[in-house]
Short mmCIF file of N, CA, C and O in Angstrom, two decimals:
data_model
loop_
_atom_site.label_atom_id
_atom_site.label_comp_id
_atom_site.label_asym_id
_atom_site.label_seq_id
_atom_site.Cartn_x
_atom_site.Cartn_y
_atom_site.Cartn_z
N MET A 1 13.64 -2.61 4.39
CA MET A 1 13.69 -1.39 5.16
C MET A 1 15.15 -1.06 5.43
O MET A 1 15.96 -1.94 5.64
N ARG A 2 15.45 0.20 5.43
CA ARG A 2 16.82 0.62 5.67
C ARG A 2 16.84 1.63 6.81
O ARG A 2 16.06 2.58 6.82
N ILE A 3 17.72 1.40 7.78
CA ILE A 3 17.89 2.30 8.91
C ILE A 3 19.32 2.81 8.89
O ILE A 3 20.26 2.02 8.76
N VAL A 4 19.50 4.11 9.02
CA VAL A 4 20.84 4.71 8.99
C VAL A 4 21.12 5.33 10.35
O VAL A 4 20.33 6.12 10.86
N TYR A 5 22.23 4.96 10.94
CA TYR A 5 22.69 5.56 12.20
C TYR A 5 23.96 6.33 11.91
O TYR A 5 24.89 5.78 11.32
N GLU A 6 23.99 7.57 12.32
CA GLU A 6 25.21 8.35 12.18
C GLU A 6 25.96 8.27 13.51
O GLU A 6 25.40 8.57 14.56
N LEU A 7 27.23 7.86 13.41
CA LEU A 7 28.03 7.65 14.61
C LEU A 7 28.99 8.81 14.81
O LEU A 7 29.41 9.46 13.86
N LYS A 8 29.34 9.01 16.09
CA LYS A 8 30.35 10.02 16.40
C LYS A 8 31.71 9.54 15.90
O LYS A 8 31.93 8.34 15.68
N ARG A 9 32.59 10.48 15.77
CA ARG A 9 33.93 10.15 15.33
C ARG A 9 34.60 9.23 16.36
O ARG A 9 34.48 9.44 17.55
N GLY A 10 35.21 8.17 15.87
CA GLY A 10 35.92 7.25 16.74
C GLY A 10 35.09 6.07 17.22
O GLY A 10 35.62 5.16 17.85
N GLU A 11 33.81 6.05 16.95
CA GLU A 11 32.96 4.92 17.34
C GLU A 11 33.20 3.75 16.39
O GLU A 11 33.48 3.95 15.21
N GLN A 12 33.07 2.56 16.91
CA GLN A 12 33.25 1.36 16.10
C GLN A 12 31.87 0.88 15.64
O GLN A 12 31.04 0.45 16.45
N ALA A 13 31.65 0.94 14.36
CA ALA A 13 30.34 0.63 13.80
C ALA A 13 29.91 -0.81 14.07
O ALA A 13 28.74 -1.07 14.38
N GLU A 14 30.83 -1.74 13.98
CA GLU A 14 30.47 -3.15 14.19
C GLU A 14 30.05 -3.42 15.61
O GLU A 14 29.14 -4.21 15.86
N VAL A 15 30.67 -2.74 16.58
CA VAL A 15 30.29 -2.92 17.99
C VAL A 15 28.88 -2.39 18.20
O VAL A 15 28.04 -3.04 18.86
N ILE A 16 28.57 -1.23 17.66
CA ILE A 16 27.24 -0.64 17.78
C ILE A 16 26.20 -1.56 17.13
O ILE A 16 25.14 -1.83 17.71
N LEU A 17 26.49 -2.06 15.94
CA LEU A 17 25.58 -2.94 15.23
C LEU A 17 25.33 -4.23 16.02
O LEU A 17 24.19 -4.68 16.15
N ASN A 18 26.37 -4.83 16.55
CA ASN A 18 26.22 -6.05 17.35
C ASN A 18 25.37 -5.79 18.59
O ASN A 18 24.56 -6.63 18.98
N ASN A 19 25.55 -4.63 19.24
CA ASN A 19 24.72 -4.29 20.41
C ASN A 19 23.26 -4.11 20.01
O ASN A 19 22.35 -4.50 20.76
N LEU A 20 23.02 -3.51 18.85
CA LEU A 20 21.64 -3.37 18.38
C LEU A 20 21.00 -4.74 18.13
O LEU A 20 19.85 -4.97 18.49
N TYR A 21 21.73 -5.65 17.51
CA TYR A 21 21.21 -6.99 17.28
C TYR A 21 20.94 -7.70 18.59
O TYR A 21 19.96 -8.42 18.73
N LYS A 22 21.81 -7.51 19.57
CA LYS A 22 21.72 -8.22 20.84
C LYS A 22 20.57 -7.70 21.70
O LYS A 22 19.84 -8.47 22.32
N HIS A 23 20.38 -6.37 21.74
CA HIS A 23 19.44 -5.78 22.69
C HIS A 23 18.11 -5.33 22.08
O HIS A 23 17.24 -4.83 22.79
N THR A 24 17.92 -5.49 20.80
CA THR A 24 16.67 -5.09 20.15
C THR A 24 16.21 -6.19 19.22
O THR A 24 16.91 -7.18 19.02
N GLN A 25 15.05 -5.99 18.63
CA GLN A 25 14.54 -6.94 17.63
C GLN A 25 14.84 -6.42 16.22
O GLN A 25 14.03 -6.55 15.32
N LEU A 26 16.01 -5.86 16.05
CA LEU A 26 16.40 -5.30 14.77
C LEU A 26 16.49 -6.39 13.70
O LEU A 26 16.17 -6.17 12.55
N GLN A 27 16.88 -7.57 14.12
CA GLN A 27 17.00 -8.67 13.18
C GLN A 27 15.99 -9.75 13.56
O GLN A 27 16.21 -10.54 14.45
N VAL A 28 14.84 -9.73 12.90
CA VAL A 28 13.77 -10.67 13.20
C VAL A 28 13.33 -11.32 11.90
O VAL A 28 13.16 -10.66 10.88
N ASN A 29 13.14 -12.61 11.94
CA ASN A 29 12.64 -13.36 10.79
C ASN A 29 11.22 -13.80 11.08
O ASN A 29 10.89 -14.18 12.20
N PHE A 30 10.39 -13.77 10.06
CA PHE A 30 9.03 -14.29 10.21
C PHE A 30 8.55 -14.77 8.86
O PHE A 30 8.98 -14.29 7.82
N GLY A 31 7.66 -15.72 8.89
CA GLY A 31 7.14 -16.28 7.65
C GLY A 31 5.87 -15.57 7.23
O GLY A 31 5.09 -15.12 8.06
N VAL A 32 5.66 -15.51 5.93
CA VAL A 32 4.48 -14.88 5.37
C VAL A 32 3.92 -15.78 4.28
O VAL A 32 4.67 -16.29 3.45
N ILE A 33 2.61 -15.97 4.31
CA ILE A 33 1.95 -16.68 3.22
C ILE A 33 1.18 -15.63 2.43
O ILE A 33 0.26 -15.00 2.94
N LEU A 34 1.59 -15.41 1.20
CA LEU A 34 0.95 -14.42 0.34
C LEU A 34 -0.16 -15.11 -0.44
O LEU A 34 0.06 -15.65 -1.52
N LEU A 35 -1.35 -15.11 0.14
CA LEU A 35 -2.50 -15.75 -0.47
C LEU A 35 -3.33 -14.69 -1.18
O LEU A 35 -3.64 -13.65 -0.59
N ALA A 36 -3.67 -14.92 -2.44
CA ALA A 36 -4.44 -13.94 -3.21
C ALA A 36 -5.42 -14.68 -4.11
O ALA A 36 -5.23 -15.85 -4.44
N ILE A 37 -6.48 -13.96 -4.49
CA ILE A 37 -7.44 -14.49 -5.45
C ILE A 37 -6.97 -14.06 -6.84
O ILE A 37 -6.90 -12.88 -7.14
N VAL A 38 -6.62 -15.03 -7.66
CA VAL A 38 -6.15 -14.77 -9.03
C VAL A 38 -7.09 -15.49 -9.98
O VAL A 38 -7.21 -16.71 -9.91
N SER A 39 -7.76 -14.73 -10.83
CA SER A 39 -8.73 -15.28 -11.79
C SER A 39 -9.79 -16.13 -11.09
O SER A 39 -10.16 -17.20 -11.56
N GLY A 40 -10.22 -15.67 -9.92
CA GLY A 40 -11.27 -16.36 -9.19
C GLY A 40 -10.81 -17.55 -8.37
O GLY A 40 -11.62 -18.20 -7.73
N GLN A 41 -9.53 -17.84 -8.36
CA GLN A 41 -8.99 -18.98 -7.63
C GLN A 41 -7.98 -18.52 -6.59
O GLN A 41 -7.14 -17.67 -6.89
N PRO A 42 -8.01 -19.06 -5.36
CA PRO A 42 -6.99 -18.70 -4.37
C PRO A 42 -5.65 -19.33 -4.74
O PRO A 42 -5.58 -20.49 -5.14
N ARG A 43 -4.59 -18.51 -4.66
CA ARG A 43 -3.24 -18.98 -4.96
C ARG A 43 -2.25 -18.38 -4.00
O ARG A 43 -2.41 -17.25 -3.56
N GLU A 44 -1.20 -19.14 -3.68
CA GLU A 44 -0.06 -18.59 -2.96
C GLU A 44 0.89 -18.01 -3.99
O GLU A 44 1.24 -18.68 -4.97
N LEU A 45 1.32 -16.76 -3.77
CA LEU A 45 2.16 -16.08 -4.74
C LEU A 45 3.53 -15.78 -4.16
O LEU A 45 3.65 -15.46 -2.98
N PRO A 46 4.57 -15.84 -5.00
CA PRO A 46 5.87 -15.33 -4.56
C PRO A 46 5.79 -13.81 -4.45
O PRO A 46 4.90 -13.17 -5.02
N ILE A 47 6.68 -13.22 -3.71
CA ILE A 47 6.64 -11.78 -3.41
C ILE A 47 6.62 -10.94 -4.68
O ILE A 47 5.85 -9.97 -4.77
N ILE A 48 7.42 -11.27 -5.67
CA ILE A 48 7.49 -10.47 -6.90
C ILE A 48 6.15 -10.50 -7.63
O ILE A 48 5.64 -9.47 -8.06
N GLU A 49 5.57 -11.67 -7.76
CA GLU A 49 4.28 -11.77 -8.46
C GLU A 49 3.18 -11.06 -7.68
O GLU A 49 2.32 -10.40 -8.27
N ALA A 50 3.21 -11.16 -6.35
CA ALA A 50 2.22 -10.46 -5.53
C ALA A 50 2.33 -8.95 -5.73
O ALA A 50 1.31 -8.26 -5.85
N MET A 51 3.54 -8.45 -5.78
CA MET A 51 3.73 -7.01 -6.00
C MET A 51 3.25 -6.60 -7.38
O MET A 51 2.58 -5.57 -7.54
N LYS A 52 3.56 -7.40 -8.40
CA LYS A 52 3.11 -7.09 -9.77
C LYS A 52 1.59 -7.06 -9.84
O LYS A 52 0.99 -6.16 -10.44
N ARG A 53 0.95 -8.04 -9.23
CA ARG A 53 -0.52 -8.11 -9.27
C ARG A 53 -1.13 -6.93 -8.50
O ARG A 53 -2.16 -6.39 -8.91
N PHE A 54 -0.51 -6.53 -7.39
CA PHE A 54 -1.01 -5.38 -6.64
C PHE A 54 -0.90 -4.10 -7.47
O PHE A 54 -1.84 -3.30 -7.51
N ILE A 55 0.21 -3.93 -8.16
CA ILE A 55 0.39 -2.74 -9.00
C ILE A 55 -0.63 -2.74 -10.14
O ILE A 55 -1.21 -1.70 -10.46
N GLU A 56 -0.87 -3.90 -10.74
CA GLU A 56 -1.90 -4.00 -11.78
C GLU A 56 -3.27 -3.62 -11.23
O GLU A 56 -4.04 -2.91 -11.88
N HIS A 57 -3.57 -4.10 -10.02
CA HIS A 57 -4.86 -3.79 -9.39
C HIS A 57 -5.00 -2.29 -9.16
O HIS A 57 -6.04 -1.70 -9.46
N ARG A 58 -3.96 -1.64 -8.65
CA ARG A 58 -4.02 -0.20 -8.40
C ARG A 58 -4.19 0.57 -9.71
O ARG A 58 -4.92 1.54 -9.77
N ALA A 59 -3.53 0.12 -10.78
CA ALA A 59 -3.69 0.77 -12.07
C ALA A 59 -5.13 0.63 -12.56
O ALA A 59 -5.71 1.59 -13.09
N ASP A 60 -5.73 -0.53 -12.37
CA ASP A 60 -7.13 -0.73 -12.77
C ASP A 60 -8.05 0.19 -11.98
O ASP A 60 -8.99 0.77 -12.53
N VAL A 61 -7.79 0.33 -10.68
CA VAL A 61 -8.61 1.21 -9.84
C VAL A 61 -8.48 2.65 -10.30
O VAL A 61 -9.48 3.38 -10.42
N ILE A 62 -7.27 3.08 -10.60
CA ILE A 62 -7.05 4.46 -11.03
C ILE A 62 -7.71 4.71 -12.38
O ILE A 62 -8.30 5.77 -12.61
N ARG A 63 -7.65 3.73 -13.29
CA ARG A 63 -8.29 3.89 -14.60
C ARG A 63 -9.81 3.92 -14.47
O ARG A 63 -10.50 4.61 -15.22
N ALA A 64 -10.38 3.18 -13.53
CA ALA A 64 -11.83 3.08 -13.39
C ALA A 64 -12.43 4.25 -12.62
O ALA A 64 -13.62 4.55 -12.79
N ALA A 65 -11.66 4.93 -11.81
CA ALA A 65 -12.18 6.00 -10.95
C ALA A 65 -12.90 7.10 -11.73
O ALA A 65 -14.01 7.48 -11.35
N PRO A 66 -12.34 7.66 -12.80
CA PRO A 66 -13.06 8.71 -13.52
C PRO A 66 -14.39 8.23 -14.10
O PRO A 66 -15.38 8.96 -14.10
N THR A 67 -14.44 7.02 -14.58
CA THR A 67 -15.67 6.46 -15.14
C THR A 67 -16.74 6.36 -14.06
O THR A 67 -17.89 6.72 -14.28
N ILE A 68 -16.35 5.88 -12.89
CA ILE A 68 -17.29 5.74 -11.79
C ILE A 68 -17.77 7.10 -11.32
O ILE A 68 -18.97 7.30 -11.09
N CYS A 69 -16.88 8.07 -11.22
CA CYS A 69 -17.26 9.41 -10.80
C CYS A 69 -18.23 10.04 -11.79
O CYS A 69 -19.21 10.67 -11.39
N CYS A 70 -17.98 9.87 -13.09
CA CYS A 70 -18.89 10.43 -14.10
C CYS A 70 -20.25 9.76 -14.04
O CYS A 70 -21.29 10.43 -14.16
N ALA A 71 -20.29 8.47 -13.85
CA ALA A 71 -21.56 7.75 -13.77
C ALA A 71 -22.35 8.21 -12.54
O ALA A 71 -23.56 8.40 -12.62
N ASN A 72 -21.66 8.40 -11.42
CA ASN A 72 -22.33 8.88 -10.20
C ASN A 72 -22.86 10.29 -10.40
O ASN A 72 -23.95 10.62 -9.95
N ALA A 73 -22.11 11.14 -11.06
CA ALA A 73 -22.54 12.51 -11.31
C ALA A 73 -23.76 12.53 -12.22
O ALA A 73 -24.70 13.29 -11.99
N ARG A 74 -23.77 11.68 -13.25
CA ARG A 74 -24.93 11.61 -14.15
C ARG A 74 -26.17 11.14 -13.40
O ARG A 74 -27.28 11.60 -13.66
N ALA A 75 -25.99 10.20 -12.49
CA ALA A 75 -27.12 9.68 -11.73
C ALA A 75 -27.71 10.74 -10.80
O ALA A 75 -28.90 10.70 -10.49
N ARG A 76 -26.89 11.68 -10.35
CA ARG A 76 -27.37 12.72 -9.44
C ARG A 76 -28.07 13.87 -10.16
O ARG A 76 -28.71 14.69 -9.51
N THR A 77 -27.93 13.98 -11.46
CA THR A 77 -28.55 15.09 -12.18
C THR A 77 -29.95 14.71 -12.63
O THR A 77 -30.26 13.54 -12.87
N SER A 78 -30.80 15.71 -12.78
CA SER A 78 -32.17 15.49 -13.26
C SER A 78 -32.17 15.50 -14.78
O SER A 78 -31.20 15.90 -15.40
N PRO A 79 -33.27 15.13 -15.40
CA PRO A 79 -33.35 15.15 -16.87
C PRO A 79 -33.16 16.55 -17.45
O PRO A 79 -32.69 16.70 -18.57
N ALA A 80 -33.50 17.60 -16.67
CA ALA A 80 -33.34 18.97 -17.17
C ALA A 80 -31.89 19.42 -17.11
O ALA A 80 -31.56 20.51 -17.57
N GLY A 81 -31.02 18.62 -16.53
CA GLY A 81 -29.61 18.98 -16.45
C GLY A 81 -29.25 19.72 -15.18
O GLY A 81 -28.09 20.07 -14.97
N LEU A 82 -30.21 19.95 -14.31
CA LEU A 82 -29.92 20.61 -13.04
C LEU A 82 -29.71 19.56 -11.97
O LEU A 82 -30.30 18.47 -12.04
N PRO A 83 -28.91 19.88 -10.97
CA PRO A 83 -28.76 18.94 -9.86
C PRO A 83 -30.11 18.68 -9.21
O PRO A 83 -30.95 19.56 -9.11
N ALA A 84 -30.35 17.44 -8.79
CA ALA A 84 -31.63 17.05 -8.24
C ALA A 84 -31.99 17.86 -7.01
O ALA A 84 -33.14 18.22 -6.81
N ARG A 85 -31.05 18.20 -6.15
CA ARG A 85 -31.34 18.98 -4.93
C ARG A 85 -31.81 20.39 -5.28
O ARG A 85 -32.73 20.90 -4.66
N ALA A 86 -31.20 21.02 -6.26
CA ALA A 86 -31.60 22.37 -6.63
C ALA A 86 -33.02 22.37 -7.20
O ALA A 86 -33.81 23.26 -6.94
N GLU A 87 -33.35 21.32 -7.93
CA GLU A 87 -34.68 21.21 -8.50
C GLU A 87 -35.72 21.04 -7.40
O GLU A 87 -36.78 21.64 -7.41
N GLN A 88 -35.39 20.22 -6.40
CA GLN A 88 -36.32 19.99 -5.28
C GLN A 88 -36.50 21.25 -4.44
O GLN A 88 -37.60 21.54 -4.02
N SER A 89 -35.43 21.99 -4.18
CA SER A 89 -35.55 23.18 -3.34
C SER A 89 -36.35 24.27 -4.02
O SER A 89 -37.03 25.06 -3.39
N GLY A 90 -36.35 24.34 -5.36
CA GLY A 90 -37.11 25.33 -6.10
C GLY A 90 -38.60 25.04 -6.11
O GLY A 90 -39.42 25.93 -6.25
N SER A 91 -38.98 23.78 -5.92
CA SER A 91 -40.39 23.42 -5.99
C SER A 91 -41.09 23.59 -4.65
O SER A 91 -42.28 23.39 -4.56
N ARG A 92 -40.39 23.91 -3.58
CA ARG A 92 -41.00 24.04 -2.26
C ARG A 92 -41.74 25.32 -2.12
O ARG A 92 -41.79 26.31 -2.43
#
């Protein structure tokens, strides 16, 4: 993450930065365990591999979405090619 502060003319950037570190949680460390299911097995992944696998997953989802939408649309249509709701409303 990147934060940009614009300072007035004559301000000392290092003094401002030190005050931010001292009075805020601008500099905080924390540990993360990146646990993921890879090929059916749980694994701890380094950050780069976790990001690569996430991008692969999103690409798979995007590729599969049109297929799923078409299959759902086909399931909603009747054998005559009309939407099932229109067919039902005409028979009443």
